[in-house]
Amino acid sequence: MPLSIRNAGDSRLFVVERFGYIKVLNNDGSVNSTPFLNIESQVADSEGIGQEGGLLGLAFHPDYQNNGYFYVHYTDNLDDTVISRFTVDPANPNLADSNSEMIVLTVDQPFPNHNGGDLAFGPDGYLYIALGDGGTFSDSANNGQRLDTLMGKILRINIDGPLPYSVPSDNPFRTDGDPNTLEEIWAYGLRNPWRISFDSLTGDLWIADVGQGTREEINLQPVSSLGGENYGWRCYEGYNSYNLTACASEESMTFPIAEYPHVSAGPFRCSITGGYRYRGNNIPGFYGIYFFADHCSNDIGTLSYDGLNWNIDFSASFGEQGFAGFGEDQNNELYVAALTTGNIYKVVEETLSDQPQNFQTLKLTPNPADDMVHIHGINNILHWELSDILGKRIQMTIPGPGIDTEISLSGLAKGLYIVSVLDASGQLYRRKLIKK
């Protein structure tokens, strides 16, 4: 049951599995028979309805190649949150020392859901930890807004100073004067920030927060932030007011850069799985676009900026996948973990032809389109195909002269697709297509 994917600066991927395993996925697709880490006996049995615990997150120390430290986020047999450090076996890079655990932080959890689950090192070298509001309907304890609890927060701690950790001197609430305020807090007002990530180019922090009953939201904290943002929950769910009792002013809130509804004209969506802003080289048309998924609808979303607004597009559904987490490899290419099927998928686009540059331009009209799209701008088309954003072919032509340059979209779900066109010289062209 894979939940998350990380790399340690080499060609391997490390796959976090819910029941307490971390497995090594090699670049040829093989999985090592012996897990990198096995803490099954320490991890909560979380198969029941409403249970969201288990081994949830992994982060390698920025100096992992030298110190061998990595950090995990899990819920223990009491359903409490544990952040621990482990060390790799110095004699075997594919095996962790299971006896090396040093507990960094524990958080008593009142309920077995809304644990958050992620952790990541920022460009400042500090460890950021995402924690949910502790569960129950509507955050009845108002944990998201309280500064005397770690629940519903992003924490920021220094794990390179005195053990088990220290609080950075520039954390926003370190000197607020209230003895009840917890200094580890970096940002608050979150319901269940299941997945967070740092932009590998800019250092910006992306926070995908799972909503209550109507909205899913994406928050962006710029690298220049001094922390202290209030992202609104439980006062607001997305842009909408939820429970304004004893809330600060609307002006003091930091609202998401994008949100989407649970009920819309398309499939039912209910639980965002945050991903990454794409910084790889294999899919240049998607460079700088933020990828995410919805666990309920089994589709993948993209968030792009047009200079004025952030815009969300969705792929068609991929069936019962249960997308639970994304990951980057050492080259910033993206992967997604499917909890339901147990599969790991790579987000791919076939390598562009290395023929000499051709100044023809592939055009699709209309785009976005409802039922039919027309291919323009390419002479002597030999072949075209329509695929989803994971590379699964949906339609294709038989190669040959005089092929039809109209693509029927009848029966396709709304979302994002890729049209690939090959001309008679062997030049390959691609363009994104949005089905309305």
XYZ file of C-alpha atoms in Angstrom:
436
model
C 0.000 0.000 0.000
C 2.324 2.783 -1.217
C 1.732 6.279 0.110
C 4.817 8.311 -0.720
C 7.966 8.312 -2.863
C 11.354 9.884 -2.172
C 14.868 9.799 -3.593
C 18.175 9.918 -1.737
C 20.176 11.696 -4.409
C 20.829 8.651 -6.579
C 18.950 6.532 -9.113
C 16.882 4.657 -6.520
C 13.393 5.557 -5.350
C 12.237 4.816 -1.819
C 8.573 3.861 -1.558
C 6.796 4.380 1.763
C 4.164 1.737 2.494
C 1.381 2.310 4.982
C 1.915 -0.754 7.160
C 5.460 0.124 8.129
C 7.745 -0.649 5.207
C 10.051 1.429 3.050
C 11.058 -0.404 -0.125
C 13.759 0.319 -2.680
C 12.575 0.726 -6.263
C 15.476 0.508 -8.721
C 15.608 2.459 -11.960
C 14.935 -0.711 -13.973
C 11.582 -1.109 -12.214
C 12.673 -3.927 -9.914
C 11.971 -3.849 -6.181
C 14.506 -5.167 -3.690
C 13.208 -8.250 -1.900
C 14.342 -6.984 1.507
C 12.715 -3.734 2.664
C 14.979 -0.779 3.347
C 13.121 -0.333 6.649
C 10.609 -2.522 8.475
C 8.846 -0.996 11.490
C 5.562 -2.857 11.031
C 5.416 -3.806 14.722
C 5.578 -0.129 15.739
C 2.995 1.232 13.332
C -0.732 1.537 13.948
C -2.995 -1.021 12.301
C -4.999 1.424 10.218
C -7.304 -0.615 8.010
C -10.580 0.433 9.623
C -12.965 3.013 8.224
C -11.777 6.483 9.138
C -8.324 5.229 10.032
C -5.662 7.353 8.379
C -2.562 6.309 10.256
C 0.417 4.143 9.463
C 3.855 4.953 8.096
C 3.038 8.171 6.281
C 6.122 10.150 5.302
C 9.870 10.093 4.674
C 12.573 12.737 4.316
C 16.286 12.222 3.742
C 18.660 14.549 5.546
C 20.267 17.064 3.139
C 23.647 15.548 4.078
C 22.388 11.963 3.855
C 25.320 10.856 1.703
C 27.632 11.582 4.637
C 25.582 11.079 7.807
C 23.078 8.432 6.644
C 20.174 10.055 8.510
C 16.577 9.892 7.349
C 13.357 10.867 9.085
C 9.952 9.217 9.118
C 6.464 10.284 10.122
C 4.232 7.532 11.475
C 1.423 6.834 13.909
C 2.241 4.302 16.602
C 0.128 1.587 18.206
C -1.589 4.227 20.341
C -2.448 6.196 17.164
C -0.152 9.023 18.246
C 2.155 10.815 15.820
C 5.858 9.987 15.965
C 8.659 11.757 14.100
C 11.814 9.639 14.247
C 15.317 9.560 12.862
C 16.881 6.356 11.559
C 20.332 5.667 10.123
C 21.307 3.652 7.069
C 23.411 0.538 7.594
C 26.971 1.740 6.836
C 27.726 -1.629 5.236
C 24.630 -1.769 3.016
C 23.064 1.290 1.325
C 19.879 -0.686 0.655
C 19.239 -1.445 4.318
C 18.493 0.795 7.280
C 19.547 0.001 10.822
C 16.161 -0.739 12.396
C 17.697 -0.397 15.867
C 18.919 3.139 15.224
C 15.635 4.911 15.909
C 15.866 8.198 17.753
C 12.465 9.711 18.483
C 12.499 13.398 17.616
C 8.943 14.389 18.451
C 5.654 12.821 19.535
C 2.179 14.329 19.376
C -0.782 12.868 21.253
C -3.596 12.362 18.757
C -7.197 12.445 20.026
C -8.545 10.515 17.032
C -7.082 8.172 14.383
C -7.583 10.547 11.460
C -6.345 13.925 10.238
C -2.764 13.114 11.124
C -1.294 15.047 8.235
C 1.556 12.801 7.307
C 4.274 14.542 5.379
C 7.657 16.003 6.212
C 10.342 17.622 4.071
C 13.562 19.553 4.382
C 13.377 23.137 3.227
C 16.071 25.058 1.365
C 17.090 26.503 4.749
C 18.029 23.018 5.990
C 15.245 22.891 8.575
C 12.731 20.055 8.829
C 9.113 20.970 8.051
C 6.381 18.687 9.420
C 2.726 18.693 8.332
C 0.148 17.847 11.009
C -3.638 17.657 10.691
C -6.175 19.051 13.129
C -6.526 15.769 15.028
C -9.816 14.637 13.557
C -13.495 14.762 14.550
C -16.106 16.501 12.481
C -15.561 20.211 11.889
C -12.472 20.511 14.140
C -14.640 20.790 17.253
C -11.608 21.670 19.412
C -10.619 24.445 16.983
C -7.090 23.039 16.848
C -6.422 24.667 13.503
C -6.640 28.159 15.027
C -5.068 27.474 18.422
C -1.378 28.167 18.967
C -1.155 26.006 22.102
C -1.349 22.774 20.089
C 0.763 21.404 17.248
C -2.281 20.014 15.449
C -3.440 21.719 12.271
C 0.004 23.186 11.662
C 3.203 23.199 9.670
C 6.108 22.835 12.108
C 9.680 23.979 11.486
C 12.496 22.544 13.584
C 16.284 22.319 13.550
C 17.525 18.740 13.797
C 21.222 19.622 13.471
C 21.583 21.279 16.858
C 21.022 19.848 20.332
C 19.143 16.543 20.302
C 16.419 15.695 19.683
C 15.811 19.105 18.059
C 15.828 22.835 18.649
C 13.580 25.657 17.493
C 15.060 28.041 14.903
C 15.569 31.506 16.316
C 13.511 33.078 13.520
C 10.394 30.927 13.934
C 7.476 33.379 13.940
C 6.006 32.565 17.365
C 9.209 32.116 19.304
C 8.947 35.537 20.911
C 5.204 36.287 20.816
C 5.093 36.707 24.596
C 2.407 34.088 25.250
C 3.813 31.217 27.356
C 1.183 28.853 25.915
C 2.235 29.372 22.315
C 4.270 26.489 20.877
C 7.426 27.769 19.243
C 7.689 24.930 16.725
C 4.727 26.352 14.779
C 5.629 27.804 11.389
C 2.120 28.180 9.904
C -1.376 27.286 11.079
C -5.043 27.126 10.107
C -4.820 23.746 8.337
C -7.256 20.849 8.394
C -5.264 17.929 7.027
C -2.179 18.913 4.995
C -1.631 15.396 3.699
C 1.160 16.307 1.278
C 3.652 19.176 1.128
C 6.613 19.811 -1.158
C 9.293 22.372 -1.884
C 9.823 23.682 -5.390
C 13.283 22.381 -6.282
C 13.997 25.551 -8.286
C 12.570 28.394 -6.190
C 12.290 26.879 -2.710
C 8.599 27.819 -2.424
C 6.504 25.578 -0.165
C 3.375 23.943 -1.618
C 0.713 22.779 0.845
C -2.282 20.729 -0.313
C -4.926 20.755 2.423
C -7.766 18.216 2.447
C -11.119 19.942 2.898
C -14.148 19.242 5.058
C -17.223 18.750 2.918
C -17.115 21.093 -0.051
C -13.637 22.368 -1.039
C -10.070 21.156 -1.596
C -7.310 23.743 -1.495
C -3.755 24.419 -2.640
C -1.666 26.872 -0.642
C 1.612 28.423 -1.757
C 4.099 29.866 0.719
C 6.873 31.782 -1.068
C 10.456 31.106 -0.062
C 10.657 34.711 1.145
C 7.983 34.071 3.783
C 8.801 34.781 7.421
C 6.193 32.233 8.494
C 3.155 32.788 10.671
C 0.535 32.436 7.933
C -2.993 31.567 9.036
C -4.460 29.443 6.240
C -7.951 29.795 7.622
C -9.333 26.481 8.846
C -11.811 26.135 10.645
C -12.885 29.704 9.986
C -12.745 29.088 6.248
C -12.834 26.086 3.965
C -11.112 27.234 0.825
C -12.449 30.702 0.032
C -15.759 30.024 1.803
C -16.559 30.859 5.413
C -17.128 27.771 7.559
C -17.253 28.645 11.268
C -16.387 32.254 12.058
C -16.805 31.926 15.821
C -13.959 33.799 17.572
C -12.062 34.115 14.281
C -9.552 36.798 13.400
C -10.324 39.218 10.596
C -10.598 37.984 7.036
C -7.711 40.290 6.118
C -5.397 38.372 8.456
C -6.000 35.079 6.647
C -3.870 33.667 3.836
C -6.275 32.149 1.338
C -5.350 29.373 -1.098
C -4.047 30.250 -4.535
C -6.453 27.655 -5.947
C -9.324 25.457 -4.830
C -11.829 23.094 -6.378
C -15.274 21.851 -5.306
C -16.284 18.362 -4.268
C -19.452 18.358 -6.360
C -19.218 19.707 -9.869
C -20.333 18.819 -13.368
C -17.616 16.170 -13.479
C -16.709 13.334 -11.110
C -17.082 13.592 -7.339
C -13.845 14.793 -5.764
C -13.198 14.864 -2.026
C -9.522 14.496 -1.016
C -6.577 16.284 -2.583
C -3.213 14.539 -2.831
C -0.562 17.208 -3.174
C 2.343 16.774 -5.533
C 5.172 18.831 -6.995
C 5.841 21.669 -9.347
C 7.428 19.938 -12.326
C 11.103 20.839 -12.812
C 12.261 17.909 -14.923
C 13.446 17.885 -18.533
C 11.470 15.059 -20.128
C 8.159 16.916 -20.460
C 9.071 20.488 -21.403
C 5.449 21.416 -22.086
C 4.665 20.915 -18.395
C 7.680 22.699 -16.941
C 6.669 24.814 -13.951
C 3.219 23.240 -13.664
C 2.106 21.876 -10.289
C 0.850 18.280 -10.364
C -1.609 16.882 -7.830
C -4.361 14.253 -7.679
C -7.700 13.575 -6.049
C -7.888 10.371 -4.036
C -11.640 9.980 -4.560
C -12.025 10.693 -8.271
C -8.776 8.991 -9.316
C -7.827 11.790 -11.665
C -4.678 13.888 -11.835
C -4.803 17.651 -11.774
C -2.452 20.342 -12.981
C -2.199 23.904 -11.731
C -0.701 26.501 -14.053
C -0.242 30.267 -13.927
C -1.205 32.388 -16.931
C 0.294 35.638 -15.659
C -2.914 36.693 -13.929
C -4.591 33.626 -12.484
C -3.860 30.107 -11.311
C -5.872 27.604 -13.358
C -6.729 23.989 -12.534
C -7.250 21.298 -15.169
C -8.009 17.635 -14.582
C -7.178 14.500 -16.529
C -9.708 11.777 -17.115
C -10.124 9.277 -14.288
C -7.575 6.462 -14.165
C -9.968 4.022 -12.508
C -9.651 2.702 -8.979
C -6.102 3.832 -8.240
C -6.384 5.764 -4.978
C -3.517 8.158 -5.735
C -1.904 8.885 -2.359
C 1.416 10.597 -3.007
C 3.879 11.910 -5.552
C 7.641 11.856 -5.656
C 10.595 13.208 -7.605
C 13.639 11.277 -8.756
C 17.131 12.763 -8.776
C 16.356 14.418 -12.126
C 13.091 15.963 -10.886
C 10.940 13.625 -12.964
C 7.614 12.825 -11.297
C 6.087 9.599 -10.004
C 2.746 8.902 -8.356
C 1.834 6.168 -5.850
C -1.501 4.360 -6.178
C -2.661 3.097 -2.795
C -5.466 0.897 -4.119
C -3.552 -0.993 -6.811
C -0.104 -0.856 -5.200
C 1.404 0.538 -8.395
C 3.991 3.272 -8.896
C 3.533 5.272 -12.100
C 5.948 7.610 -13.818
C 4.507 10.750 -15.380
C 5.973 10.504 -18.880
C 5.959 11.874 -22.371
C 7.920 10.139 -25.111
C 11.283 11.751 -25.835
C 11.000 14.316 -28.599
C 12.593 13.449 -31.906
C 16.165 14.671 -32.287
C 15.603 15.580 -35.948
C 16.776 19.083 -37.014
C 14.451 21.816 -35.797
C 11.278 22.194 -37.824
C 9.477 25.518 -37.615
C 6.023 24.105 -38.200
C 3.729 24.588 -35.208
C 1.075 22.117 -34.114
C -2.262 23.828 -33.542
C -5.436 22.345 -32.090
C -8.744 24.129 -32.601
C -10.808 24.632 -30.630
C -8.834 24.169 -27.432
C -10.468 23.714 -24.943
C -12.882 21.575 -26.941
C -16.217 19.829 -26.375
C -16.740 17.102 -28.972
C -14.277 17.562 -31.817
C -10.800 19.041 -32.250
C -8.997 19.793 -35.522
C -5.253 19.408 -36.153
C -3.632 22.298 -38.039
C -0.185 23.619 -38.873
C 1.585 20.354 -39.769
C 2.201 19.257 -43.357
C 2.209 15.617 -44.463
C 0.822 14.157 -41.247
C 1.641 10.476 -41.043
C 0.148 9.559 -37.678
C -1.474 11.050 -34.580
C -2.470 9.746 -31.196
C -4.358 10.993 -28.160
C -3.141 10.005 -24.691
C -3.711 10.887 -21.070
C -1.033 12.667 -19.050
C 0.422 9.401 -17.762
C 1.065 8.312 -21.356
C -1.819 5.835 -21.712
C -2.955 5.787 -25.353
C -6.661 6.506 -25.852
C -6.959 6.927 -29.641
C -4.579 6.556 -32.541
C -4.508 6.437 -36.333
C -2.980 3.798 -38.550
C 0.127 5.432 -40.089
C -0.336 6.416 -43.707
C -0.985 9.314 -46.065
C -4.241 11.228 -46.106
C -5.324 10.459 -42.553
C -8.252 12.222 -40.902
C -7.091 15.302 -38.985
C -10.204 15.543 -36.835
C -10.209 13.935 -33.392
C -13.523 12.969 -31.854
C -13.715 13.580 -28.117
C -17.087 11.920 -27.738
C -17.269 9.784 -24.635
C -14.119 11.210 -23.066
C -14.203 12.617 -19.558
C -13.419 16.261 -18.984
C -9.772 16.886 -18.318
C -6.280 17.250 -19.697
C -4.926 15.162 -22.617
C -1.898 15.119 -24.932
C -2.090 15.091 -28.738
C 1.040 13.747 -30.474
C 1.508 14.191 -34.226
C 4.182 12.583 -36.426
C 4.896 13.978 -39.889
C 6.383 12.160 -42.877
C 9.905 13.403 -42.087
C 9.828 11.759 -38.668
C 9.354 15.002 -36.715
C 7.191 14.594 -33.603
C 4.996 17.391 -32.215
C 2.927 17.571 -29.043
C 0.286 19.852 -27.651
C -1.861 19.837 -24.531
C -5.607 19.522 -25.092
C -8.339 20.377 -22.613
C -11.652 18.508 -22.896
C -14.446 20.705 -21.544
